[in-house]
Short mmCIF file of C-alpha atoms and ligand atoms in Angstrom, two decimals:
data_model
loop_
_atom_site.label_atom_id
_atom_site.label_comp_id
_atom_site.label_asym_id
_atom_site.label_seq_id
_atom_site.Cartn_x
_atom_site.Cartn_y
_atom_site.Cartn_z
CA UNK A 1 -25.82 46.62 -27.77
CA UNK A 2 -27.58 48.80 -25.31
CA UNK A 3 -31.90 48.20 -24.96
CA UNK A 4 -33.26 51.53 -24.04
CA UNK A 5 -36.55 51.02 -24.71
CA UNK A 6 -39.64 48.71 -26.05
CA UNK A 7 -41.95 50.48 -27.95
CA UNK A 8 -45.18 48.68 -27.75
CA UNK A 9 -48.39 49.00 -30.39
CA UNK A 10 -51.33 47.25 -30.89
CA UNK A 11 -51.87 47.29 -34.90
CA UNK A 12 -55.17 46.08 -36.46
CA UNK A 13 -54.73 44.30 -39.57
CA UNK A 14 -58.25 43.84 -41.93
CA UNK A 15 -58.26 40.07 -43.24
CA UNK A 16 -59.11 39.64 -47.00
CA UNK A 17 -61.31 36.87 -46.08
CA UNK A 18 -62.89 35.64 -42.76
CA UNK A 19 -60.86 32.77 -41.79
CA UNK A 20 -62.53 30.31 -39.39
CA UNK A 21 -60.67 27.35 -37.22
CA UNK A 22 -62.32 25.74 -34.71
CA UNK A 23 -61.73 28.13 -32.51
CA UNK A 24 -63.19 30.51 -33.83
CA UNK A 25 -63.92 32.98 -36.83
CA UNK A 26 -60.62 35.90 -37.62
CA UNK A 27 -61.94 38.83 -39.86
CA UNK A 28 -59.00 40.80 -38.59
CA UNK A 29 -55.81 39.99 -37.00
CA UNK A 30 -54.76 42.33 -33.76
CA UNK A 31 -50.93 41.82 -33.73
CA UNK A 32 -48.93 43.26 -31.19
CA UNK A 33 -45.64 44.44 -32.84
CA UNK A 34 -42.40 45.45 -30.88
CA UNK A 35 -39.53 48.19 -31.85
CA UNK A 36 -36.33 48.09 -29.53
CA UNK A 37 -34.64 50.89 -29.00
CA UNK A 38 -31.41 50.40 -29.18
CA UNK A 39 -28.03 52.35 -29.38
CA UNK A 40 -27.73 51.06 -32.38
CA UNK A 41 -30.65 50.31 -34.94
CA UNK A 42 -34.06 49.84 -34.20
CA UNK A 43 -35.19 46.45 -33.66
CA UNK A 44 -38.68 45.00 -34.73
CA UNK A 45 -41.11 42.20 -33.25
CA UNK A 46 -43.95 41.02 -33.86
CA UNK A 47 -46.21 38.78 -31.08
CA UNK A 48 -48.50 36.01 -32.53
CA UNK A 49 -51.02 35.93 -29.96
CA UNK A 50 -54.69 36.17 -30.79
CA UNK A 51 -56.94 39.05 -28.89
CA UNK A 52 -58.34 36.02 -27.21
CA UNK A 53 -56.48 32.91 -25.70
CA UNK A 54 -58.63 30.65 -27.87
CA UNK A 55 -55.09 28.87 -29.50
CA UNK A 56 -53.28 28.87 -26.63
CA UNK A 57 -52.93 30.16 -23.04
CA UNK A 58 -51.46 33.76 -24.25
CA UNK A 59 -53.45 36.36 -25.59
CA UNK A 60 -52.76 40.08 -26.65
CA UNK A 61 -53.60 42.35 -23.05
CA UNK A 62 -51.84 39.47 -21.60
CA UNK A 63 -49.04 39.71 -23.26
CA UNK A 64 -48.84 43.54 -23.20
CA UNK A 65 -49.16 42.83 -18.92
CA UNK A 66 -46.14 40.81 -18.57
CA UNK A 67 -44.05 42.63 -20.97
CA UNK A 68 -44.60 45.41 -18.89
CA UNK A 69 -44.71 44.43 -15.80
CA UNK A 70 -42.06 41.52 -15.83
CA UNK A 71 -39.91 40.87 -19.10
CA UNK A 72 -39.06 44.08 -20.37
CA UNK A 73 -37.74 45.35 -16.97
CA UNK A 74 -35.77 42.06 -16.99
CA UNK A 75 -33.51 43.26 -20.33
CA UNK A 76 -31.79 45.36 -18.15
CA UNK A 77 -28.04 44.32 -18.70
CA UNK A 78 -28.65 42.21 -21.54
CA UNK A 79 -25.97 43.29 -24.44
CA UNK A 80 -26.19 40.14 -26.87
CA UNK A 81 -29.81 38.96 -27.77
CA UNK A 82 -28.53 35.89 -27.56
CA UNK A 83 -28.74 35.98 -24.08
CA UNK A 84 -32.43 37.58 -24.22
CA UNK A 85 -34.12 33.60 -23.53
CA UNK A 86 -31.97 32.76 -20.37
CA UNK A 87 -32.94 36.59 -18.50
CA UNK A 88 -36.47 36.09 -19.06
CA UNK A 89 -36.55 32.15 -18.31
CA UNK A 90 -37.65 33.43 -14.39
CA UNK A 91 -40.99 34.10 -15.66
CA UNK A 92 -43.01 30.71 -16.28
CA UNK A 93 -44.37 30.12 -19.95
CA UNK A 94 -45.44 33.46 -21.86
CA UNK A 95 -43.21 31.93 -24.84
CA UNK A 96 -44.85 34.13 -27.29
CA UNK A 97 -44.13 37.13 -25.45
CA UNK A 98 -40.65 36.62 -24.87
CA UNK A 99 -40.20 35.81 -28.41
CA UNK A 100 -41.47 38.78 -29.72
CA UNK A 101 -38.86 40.45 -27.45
CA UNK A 102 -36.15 38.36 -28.30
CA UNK A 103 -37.15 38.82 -32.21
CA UNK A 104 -36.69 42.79 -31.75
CA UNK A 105 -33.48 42.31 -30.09
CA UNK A 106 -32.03 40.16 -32.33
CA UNK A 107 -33.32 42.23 -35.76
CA UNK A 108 -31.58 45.46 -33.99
CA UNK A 109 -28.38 43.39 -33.27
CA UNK A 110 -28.19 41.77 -36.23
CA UNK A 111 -29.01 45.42 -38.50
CA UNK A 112 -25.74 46.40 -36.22
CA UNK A 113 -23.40 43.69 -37.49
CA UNK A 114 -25.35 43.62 -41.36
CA UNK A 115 -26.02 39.97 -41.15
CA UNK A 116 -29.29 38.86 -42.20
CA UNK A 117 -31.85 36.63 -39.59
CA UNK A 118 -31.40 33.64 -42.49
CA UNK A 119 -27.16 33.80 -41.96
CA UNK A 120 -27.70 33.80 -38.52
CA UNK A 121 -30.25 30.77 -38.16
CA UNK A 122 -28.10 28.66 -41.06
CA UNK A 123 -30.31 29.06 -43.80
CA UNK A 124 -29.39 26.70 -46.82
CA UNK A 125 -32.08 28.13 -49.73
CA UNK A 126 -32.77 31.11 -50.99
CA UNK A 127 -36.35 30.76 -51.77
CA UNK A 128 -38.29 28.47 -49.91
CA UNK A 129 -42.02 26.53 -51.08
CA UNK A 130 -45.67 28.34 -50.13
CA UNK A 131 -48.40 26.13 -48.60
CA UNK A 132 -51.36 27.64 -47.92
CA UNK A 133 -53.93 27.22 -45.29
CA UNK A 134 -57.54 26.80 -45.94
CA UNK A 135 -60.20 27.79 -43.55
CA UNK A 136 -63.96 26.03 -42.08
CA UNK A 137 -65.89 26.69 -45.06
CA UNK A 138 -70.42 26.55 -45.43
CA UNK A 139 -70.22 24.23 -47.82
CA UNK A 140 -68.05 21.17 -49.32
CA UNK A 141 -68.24 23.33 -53.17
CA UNK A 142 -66.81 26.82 -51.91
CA UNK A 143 -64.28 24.94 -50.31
CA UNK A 144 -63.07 22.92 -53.12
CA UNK A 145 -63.25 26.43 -55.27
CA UNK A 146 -61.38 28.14 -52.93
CA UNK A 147 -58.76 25.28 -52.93
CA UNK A 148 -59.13 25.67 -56.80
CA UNK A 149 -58.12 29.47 -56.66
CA UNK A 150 -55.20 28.58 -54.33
CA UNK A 151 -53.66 25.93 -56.48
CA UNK A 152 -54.30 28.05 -59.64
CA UNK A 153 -51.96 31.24 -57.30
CA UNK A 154 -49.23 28.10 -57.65
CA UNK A 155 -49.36 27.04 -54.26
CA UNK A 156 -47.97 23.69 -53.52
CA UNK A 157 -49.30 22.44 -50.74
CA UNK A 158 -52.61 22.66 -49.10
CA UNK A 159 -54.28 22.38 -45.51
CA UNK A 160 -57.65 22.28 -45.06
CA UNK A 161 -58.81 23.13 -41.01
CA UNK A 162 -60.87 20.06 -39.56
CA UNK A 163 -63.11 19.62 -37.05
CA UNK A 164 -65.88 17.54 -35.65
CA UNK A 165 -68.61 17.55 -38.72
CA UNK A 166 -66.21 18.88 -41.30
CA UNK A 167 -63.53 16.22 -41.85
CA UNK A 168 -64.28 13.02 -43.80
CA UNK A 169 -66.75 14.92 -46.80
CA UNK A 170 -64.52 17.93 -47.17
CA UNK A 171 -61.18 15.96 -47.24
CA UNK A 172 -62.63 13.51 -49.55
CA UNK A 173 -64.15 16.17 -52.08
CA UNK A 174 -60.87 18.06 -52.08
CA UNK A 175 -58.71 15.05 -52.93
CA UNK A 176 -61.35 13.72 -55.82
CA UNK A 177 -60.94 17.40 -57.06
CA UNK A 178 -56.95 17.10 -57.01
CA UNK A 179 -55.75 13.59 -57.20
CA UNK A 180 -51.80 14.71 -56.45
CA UNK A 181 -51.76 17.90 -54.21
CA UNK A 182 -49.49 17.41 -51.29
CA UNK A 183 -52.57 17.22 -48.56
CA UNK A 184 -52.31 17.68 -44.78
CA UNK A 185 -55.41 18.20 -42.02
CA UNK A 186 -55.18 20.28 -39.27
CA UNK A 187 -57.47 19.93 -35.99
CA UNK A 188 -56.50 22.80 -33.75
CA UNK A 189 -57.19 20.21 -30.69
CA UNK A 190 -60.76 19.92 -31.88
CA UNK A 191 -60.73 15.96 -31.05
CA UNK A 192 -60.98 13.32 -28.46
CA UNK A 193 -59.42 10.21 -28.68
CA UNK A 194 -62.61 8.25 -28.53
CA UNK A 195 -62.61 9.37 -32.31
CA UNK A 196 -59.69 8.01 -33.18
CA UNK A 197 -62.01 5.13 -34.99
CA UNK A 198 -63.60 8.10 -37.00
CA UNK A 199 -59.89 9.77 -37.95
CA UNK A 200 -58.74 6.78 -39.11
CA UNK A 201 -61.16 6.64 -42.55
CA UNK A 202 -59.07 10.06 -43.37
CA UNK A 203 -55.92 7.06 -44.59
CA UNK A 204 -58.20 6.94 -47.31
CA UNK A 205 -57.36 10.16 -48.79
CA UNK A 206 -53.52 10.06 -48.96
CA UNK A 207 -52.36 12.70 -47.02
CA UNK A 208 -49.20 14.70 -45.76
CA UNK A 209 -49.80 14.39 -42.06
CA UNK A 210 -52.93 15.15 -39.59
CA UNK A 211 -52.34 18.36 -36.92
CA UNK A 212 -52.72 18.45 -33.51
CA UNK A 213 -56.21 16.26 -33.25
CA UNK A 214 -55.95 16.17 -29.62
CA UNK A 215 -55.80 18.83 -26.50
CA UNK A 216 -52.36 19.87 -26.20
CA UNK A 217 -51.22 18.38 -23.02
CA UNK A 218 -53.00 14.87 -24.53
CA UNK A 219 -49.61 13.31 -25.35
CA UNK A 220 -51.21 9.76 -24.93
CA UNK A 221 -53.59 10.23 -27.22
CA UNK A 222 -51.58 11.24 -29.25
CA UNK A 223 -49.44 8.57 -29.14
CA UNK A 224 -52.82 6.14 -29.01
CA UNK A 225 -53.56 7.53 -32.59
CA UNK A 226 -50.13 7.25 -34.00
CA UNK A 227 -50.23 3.67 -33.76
CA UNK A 228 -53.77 2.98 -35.01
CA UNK A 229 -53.33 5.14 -38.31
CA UNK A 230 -51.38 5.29 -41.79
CA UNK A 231 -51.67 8.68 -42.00
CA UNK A 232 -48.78 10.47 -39.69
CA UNK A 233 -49.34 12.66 -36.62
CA UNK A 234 -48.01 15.81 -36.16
CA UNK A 235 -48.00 17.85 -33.32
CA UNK A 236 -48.14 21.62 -33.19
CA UNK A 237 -50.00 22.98 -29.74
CA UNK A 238 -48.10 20.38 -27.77
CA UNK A 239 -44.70 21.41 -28.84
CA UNK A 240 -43.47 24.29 -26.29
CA UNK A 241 -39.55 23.81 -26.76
CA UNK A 242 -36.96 21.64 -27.49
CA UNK A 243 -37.38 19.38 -24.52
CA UNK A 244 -41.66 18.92 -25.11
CA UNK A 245 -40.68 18.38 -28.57
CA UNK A 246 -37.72 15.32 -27.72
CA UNK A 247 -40.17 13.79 -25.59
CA UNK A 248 -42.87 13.52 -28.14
CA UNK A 249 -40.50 12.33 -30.27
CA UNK A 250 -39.40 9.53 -28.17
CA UNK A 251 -42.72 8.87 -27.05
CA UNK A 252 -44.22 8.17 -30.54
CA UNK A 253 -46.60 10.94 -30.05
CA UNK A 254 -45.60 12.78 -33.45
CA UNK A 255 -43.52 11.75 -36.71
CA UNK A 256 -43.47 15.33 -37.66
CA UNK A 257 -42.92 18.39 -36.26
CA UNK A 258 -44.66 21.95 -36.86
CA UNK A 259 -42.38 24.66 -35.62
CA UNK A 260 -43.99 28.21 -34.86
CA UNK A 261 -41.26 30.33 -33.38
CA UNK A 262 -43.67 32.43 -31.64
CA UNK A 263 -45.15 29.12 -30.15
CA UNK A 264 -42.02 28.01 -29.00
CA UNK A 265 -40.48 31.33 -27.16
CA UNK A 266 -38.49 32.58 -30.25
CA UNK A 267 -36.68 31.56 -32.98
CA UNK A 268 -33.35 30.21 -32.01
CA UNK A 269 -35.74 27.85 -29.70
CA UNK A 270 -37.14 26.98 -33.19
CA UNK A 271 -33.78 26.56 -34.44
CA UNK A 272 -33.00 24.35 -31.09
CA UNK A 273 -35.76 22.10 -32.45
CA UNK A 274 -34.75 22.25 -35.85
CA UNK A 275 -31.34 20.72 -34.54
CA UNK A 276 -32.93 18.05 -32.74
CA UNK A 277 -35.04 16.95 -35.67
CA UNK A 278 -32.51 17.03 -38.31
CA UNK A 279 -30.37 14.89 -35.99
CA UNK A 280 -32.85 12.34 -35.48
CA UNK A 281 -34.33 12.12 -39.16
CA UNK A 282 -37.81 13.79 -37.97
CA UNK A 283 -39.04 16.03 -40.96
CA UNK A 284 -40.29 19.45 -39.77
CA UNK A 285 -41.92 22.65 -41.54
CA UNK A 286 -42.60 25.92 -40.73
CA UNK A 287 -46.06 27.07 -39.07
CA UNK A 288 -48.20 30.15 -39.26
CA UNK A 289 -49.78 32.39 -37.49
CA UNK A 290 -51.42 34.67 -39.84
CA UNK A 291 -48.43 37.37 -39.51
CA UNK A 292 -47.79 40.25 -41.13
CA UNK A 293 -44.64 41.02 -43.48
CA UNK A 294 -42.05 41.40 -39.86
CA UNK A 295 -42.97 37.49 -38.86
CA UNK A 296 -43.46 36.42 -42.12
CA UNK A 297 -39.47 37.71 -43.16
CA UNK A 298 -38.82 35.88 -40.03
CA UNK A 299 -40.52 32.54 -40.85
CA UNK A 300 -39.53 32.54 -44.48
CA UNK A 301 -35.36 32.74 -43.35
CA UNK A 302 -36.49 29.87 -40.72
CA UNK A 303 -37.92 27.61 -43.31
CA UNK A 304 -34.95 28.14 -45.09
CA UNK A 305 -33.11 25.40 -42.87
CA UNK A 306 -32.12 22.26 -44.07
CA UNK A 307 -34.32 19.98 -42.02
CA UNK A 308 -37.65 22.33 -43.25
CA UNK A 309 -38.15 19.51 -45.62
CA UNK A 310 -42.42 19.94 -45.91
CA UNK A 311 -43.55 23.10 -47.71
CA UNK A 312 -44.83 25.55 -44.23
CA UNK A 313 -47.50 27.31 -44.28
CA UNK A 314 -45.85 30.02 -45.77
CA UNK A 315 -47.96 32.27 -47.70
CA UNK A 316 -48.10 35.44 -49.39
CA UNK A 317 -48.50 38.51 -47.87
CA UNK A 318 -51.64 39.04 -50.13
CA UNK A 319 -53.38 35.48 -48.45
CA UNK A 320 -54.49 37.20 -45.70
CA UNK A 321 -54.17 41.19 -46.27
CA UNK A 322 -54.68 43.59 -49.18
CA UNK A 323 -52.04 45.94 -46.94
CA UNK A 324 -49.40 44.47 -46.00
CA UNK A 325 -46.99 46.22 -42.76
CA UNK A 326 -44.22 46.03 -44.19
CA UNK A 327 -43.28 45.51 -48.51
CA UNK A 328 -45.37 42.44 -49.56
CA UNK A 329 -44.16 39.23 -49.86
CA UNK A 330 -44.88 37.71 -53.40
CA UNK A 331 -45.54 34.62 -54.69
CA UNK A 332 -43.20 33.47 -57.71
CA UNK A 333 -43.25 29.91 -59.35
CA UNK A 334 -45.06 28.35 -55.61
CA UNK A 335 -42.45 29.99 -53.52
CA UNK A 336 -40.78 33.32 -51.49
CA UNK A 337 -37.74 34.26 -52.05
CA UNK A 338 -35.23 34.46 -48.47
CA UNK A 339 -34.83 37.92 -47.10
CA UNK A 340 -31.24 38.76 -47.70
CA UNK A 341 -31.04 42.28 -46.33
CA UNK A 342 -29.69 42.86 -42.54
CA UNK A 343 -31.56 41.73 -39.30
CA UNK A 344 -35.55 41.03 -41.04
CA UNK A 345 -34.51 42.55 -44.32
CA UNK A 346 -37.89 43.95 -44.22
CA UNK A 347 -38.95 46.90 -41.52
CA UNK A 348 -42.85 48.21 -41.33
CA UNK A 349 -43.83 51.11 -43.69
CA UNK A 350 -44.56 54.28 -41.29
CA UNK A 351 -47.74 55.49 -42.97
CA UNK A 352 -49.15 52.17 -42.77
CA UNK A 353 -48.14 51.04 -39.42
CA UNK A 354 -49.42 54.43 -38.28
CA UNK A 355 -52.69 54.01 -39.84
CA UNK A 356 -53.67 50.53 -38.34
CA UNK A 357 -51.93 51.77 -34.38
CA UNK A 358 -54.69 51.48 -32.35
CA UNK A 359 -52.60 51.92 -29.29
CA UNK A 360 -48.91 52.54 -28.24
CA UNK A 361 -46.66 52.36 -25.31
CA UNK A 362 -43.11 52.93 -24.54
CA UNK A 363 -41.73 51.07 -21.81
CA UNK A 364 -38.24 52.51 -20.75
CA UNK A 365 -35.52 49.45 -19.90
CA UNK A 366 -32.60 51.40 -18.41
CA UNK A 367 -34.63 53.68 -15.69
CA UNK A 368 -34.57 56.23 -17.86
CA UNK A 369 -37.27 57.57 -20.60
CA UNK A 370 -36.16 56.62 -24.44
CA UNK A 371 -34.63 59.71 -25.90
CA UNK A 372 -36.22 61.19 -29.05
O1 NPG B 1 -50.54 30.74 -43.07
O2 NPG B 1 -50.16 32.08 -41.43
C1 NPG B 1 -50.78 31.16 -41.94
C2 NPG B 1 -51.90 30.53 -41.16
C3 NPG B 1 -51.69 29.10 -40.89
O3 NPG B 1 -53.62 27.93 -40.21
C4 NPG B 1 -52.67 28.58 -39.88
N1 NPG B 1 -52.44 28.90 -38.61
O4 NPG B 1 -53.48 26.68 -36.11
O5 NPG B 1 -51.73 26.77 -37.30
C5 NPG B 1 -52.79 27.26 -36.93
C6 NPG B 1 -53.29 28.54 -37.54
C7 NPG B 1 -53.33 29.71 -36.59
C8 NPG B 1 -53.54 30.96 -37.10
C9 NPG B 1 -53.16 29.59 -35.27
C10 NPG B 1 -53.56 32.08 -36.27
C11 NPG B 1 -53.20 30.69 -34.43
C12 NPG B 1 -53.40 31.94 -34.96
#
């Protein structure tokens, strides 16, 4: 495979619902989505950053910079996109930039030789279960009726954000509500550890796992909190590859693992992790980053994986967006079926990606412009 070019657009996607986190309220997602040029098929990619680095370091002009300016000129010579991760590993960090470029590579490669992203990552199902995320709400009653809705769509798992001032009440009102839900709490970093005494009294309410409490680079507290609660940690922000993720492991910092491709520089460093996890008994799901149809083919075929053994937060396509990029991804029976078409199985619809481009770029590879 030849890369000729990276065709860059900024896309803005309306959100059916605010969703607030602790850091900070989404009523639209701006998603930066990739199409490589190849000689071949076209490739597509989507980024997960935010407009804003509020989740992690990267954010969407940031990533557009270094693309630019640093990883796509570095694709030069690359002819497998297999080999995309060890050209680009000169650049420090920027994981979810390079994945979004290794995820366009790979779709355009794997279009060429008509295997589908789930064959190549060693995906055992064919459908895989939906958990759905549940924002910061204004009150404890909308949040249990929007939990209500959710669990009446057939999802089977739920995770309700925390932070400081809305943990204990809402947690507790959800579980009296639904006695048996599968139940997990994520903090987005919102904690310190000198509440650790508070986040204990959530071992009360039975749940899957608590998320990421603590600042990302806190792997002590972390590990400080693993051994005063029940309830197990898991880490998402922390986890930047396979190595962060072994050490984590070993260190007692995390009992499960949330893998977000995009997080992680791509998704055969997911699959890296996967490995490591399934080796060493350490359950792991799928995270999400509010994607549209391209990530969420890509996430669904990931989750797919034998050691993916905690429902992700994989949800439809209509959970976040009445318009979906690409086809929409459907709920049936609690789950989503595995894309079984070539590379994505799934590539955006023209009119609509054309309608939400609110800017575009083409960034040659080879020296020369793209042709056509
Ligand atoms: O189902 O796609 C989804 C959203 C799941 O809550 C979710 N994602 O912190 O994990 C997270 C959060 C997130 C969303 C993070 C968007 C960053 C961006």
């Amino acid at each position: 495979m030849r890369v000729d070019a990276i065709e860059l657009r900024r896309v803005r996607m309306p959100l059916v619902s605010p969703f607030r986190t602790s850091f900070g309220t989404q009523t639209e997602r701006d998603i930066l989505v990739l199409r490589a040029v190849t000689d071949g098929p076209d490739g597509w990619g989507e980024c997960v950053a935010l407009t804003e680095p509020v989740y992690s370091s990267e954010y969407v002009a940031g990533v557009i910079d270094v693309l630019r300016m640093h990883l796509i000129p570095a694709l030069r010579g690359v002819t497998d996109a297999r080999e995309t991760a060890d050209a680009l590993a000169f650049v420090k960090g920027h994981r979810m930039a390079k994945g979004a470029l290794e995820m366009a590579l790979l779709d355009a490669q794997l279009r060429a030789e008509d295997r589908s992203l789930a064959q190549e990552l060693g995906a055992v199902h064919t459908r895989v279960p939906c958990g759905v995320s549940v924002g910061i709400m204004d009150s404890v009653p909308q949040l249990v009726d929007a939990v209500a809705a959710f669990v009446d769509a057939g999802y089977v798992r739920v995770k309700l954000k925390i932070e400081p001032g809305w943990d204990i009440e809402p947690v507790r009102a959800v579980r009296a509500r639904f006695p048996d839900i599968p139940l997990q709490v994520d903090a987005n970093t919102a904690y310190r550890p000198a509440d650790i005494p508070h986040l204990t009294r959530l071992d009360a309410e039975d749940l899957l796992l608590i998320e990421q409490p603590f600042d990302e680079e806190d792997l002590l507290g972390h590990v400080q909190l693993a051994a005063a609660m029940r309830t197990p940690v898991c880490l998402d922000e922390t986890i930047t590859s396979a190595a962060t993720a072994e050490q984590a492991i070993r260190l007692k910092a995390t009992r499960i693992l949330n893998i977000k491709a995009g997080r992680v520089g791509g998704y055969l460093e997911a699959r890296r992790i996967h490995d490591l996890c399934l080796g060493q008994g350490v359950p792991v799901w799928c995270g999400g980053m509010v994607e549209t149809g391209l990530g969420r083919a890509a996430n669904i075929a990931l989750a797919a994986l034998p050691g993916f053994t905690l429902p992700g937060d994989v949800s439809a396509s209509d959970r976040f967006y009445a318009v979906d990029l690409t086809e929409p991804f459907v709920m049936a029976d609690g789950h989503l079926d595995v894309p079984t078409g070539p590379g994505l199985g799934v590539t955006p619809l023209p009119d609509v990606l054309d309608d939400l481009t609110t800017w575009s770029d083409t960034v040659p590879v080879q020296g020369i412009p793209a042709a056509g």
